[in-house]
XYZ file of C-alpha atoms in Angstrom:
73
model
C 20.015 1.293 4.078
C 19.659 -2.343 3.709
C 19.051 -4.102 0.342
C 15.207 -4.602 1.014
C 14.713 -0.848 1.741
C 16.709 0.114 -1.350
C 14.588 -2.314 -3.480
C 11.384 -0.897 -1.946
C 12.542 2.663 -2.685
C 13.360 1.721 -6.315
C 10.059 -0.165 -6.762
C 7.993 2.762 -5.515
C 9.990 5.814 -6.778
C 11.885 4.398 -9.797
C 9.665 1.662 -11.388
C 10.544 -0.059 -14.616
C 8.045 -0.633 -17.333
C 7.903 -4.273 -16.148
C 7.194 -3.153 -12.546
C 4.222 -1.084 -13.800
C 2.872 -3.923 -16.005
C 3.142 -6.415 -13.145
C 1.219 -4.179 -10.805
C -1.501 -3.582 -13.416
C -1.789 -7.367 -13.978
C -1.865 -8.123 -10.203
C -4.742 -5.547 -9.701
C -6.902 -7.462 -12.262
C -5.977 -10.849 -10.868
C -6.639 -9.735 -7.310
C -9.983 -8.361 -8.433
C -10.957 -11.826 -9.746
C -9.722 -13.489 -6.564
C -11.694 -11.057 -4.424
C -14.908 -11.741 -6.378
C -14.428 -15.505 -5.894
C -13.773 -14.985 -2.141
C -16.990 -12.910 -1.859
C -18.961 -15.481 -3.767
C -17.749 -18.170 -1.456
C -18.438 -15.949 1.522
C -14.851 -16.429 2.617
C -14.490 -13.178 4.516
C -11.141 -13.810 6.006
C -9.589 -14.556 2.603
C -11.427 -11.620 1.134
C -9.966 -9.256 3.803
C -6.389 -10.585 3.125
C -6.912 -10.007 -0.593
C -8.117 -6.456 0.050
C -4.958 -5.846 2.026
C -2.829 -6.854 -0.997
C -5.103 -5.036 -3.421
C -4.816 -1.847 -1.349
C -0.956 -1.955 -1.581
C -1.093 -2.600 -5.315
C -3.538 0.303 -5.878
C -1.362 2.601 -3.874
C 1.592 1.687 -5.955
C -0.333 2.130 -9.162
C -1.430 5.544 -7.967
C 2.192 6.396 -7.189
C 3.206 5.217 -10.699
C 0.482 7.463 -12.206
C 1.579 10.414 -10.146
C 5.167 9.928 -11.334
C 4.132 9.864 -14.994
C 1.869 12.895 -14.510
C 4.859 14.781 -13.010
C 7.045 13.845 -15.908
C 4.374 15.027 -18.421
C 4.119 18.395 -16.622
C 7.862 18.979 -16.349
């Protein structure tokens, strides 16, 4: 495995408290950027923001699942 793949694995499967906080912050910030893009009718930028937001939401869901699994175990 190369370094980037190892880091991606760590980021998704073994997040630090900082990783979780950063993702939560990014989701809020991206929501604000998305609203501004919609207001400006900047559809291309809105679509790009949605792509990034989708990634961050998936990561946040993964983090929630990891915590739920720990709570049950």
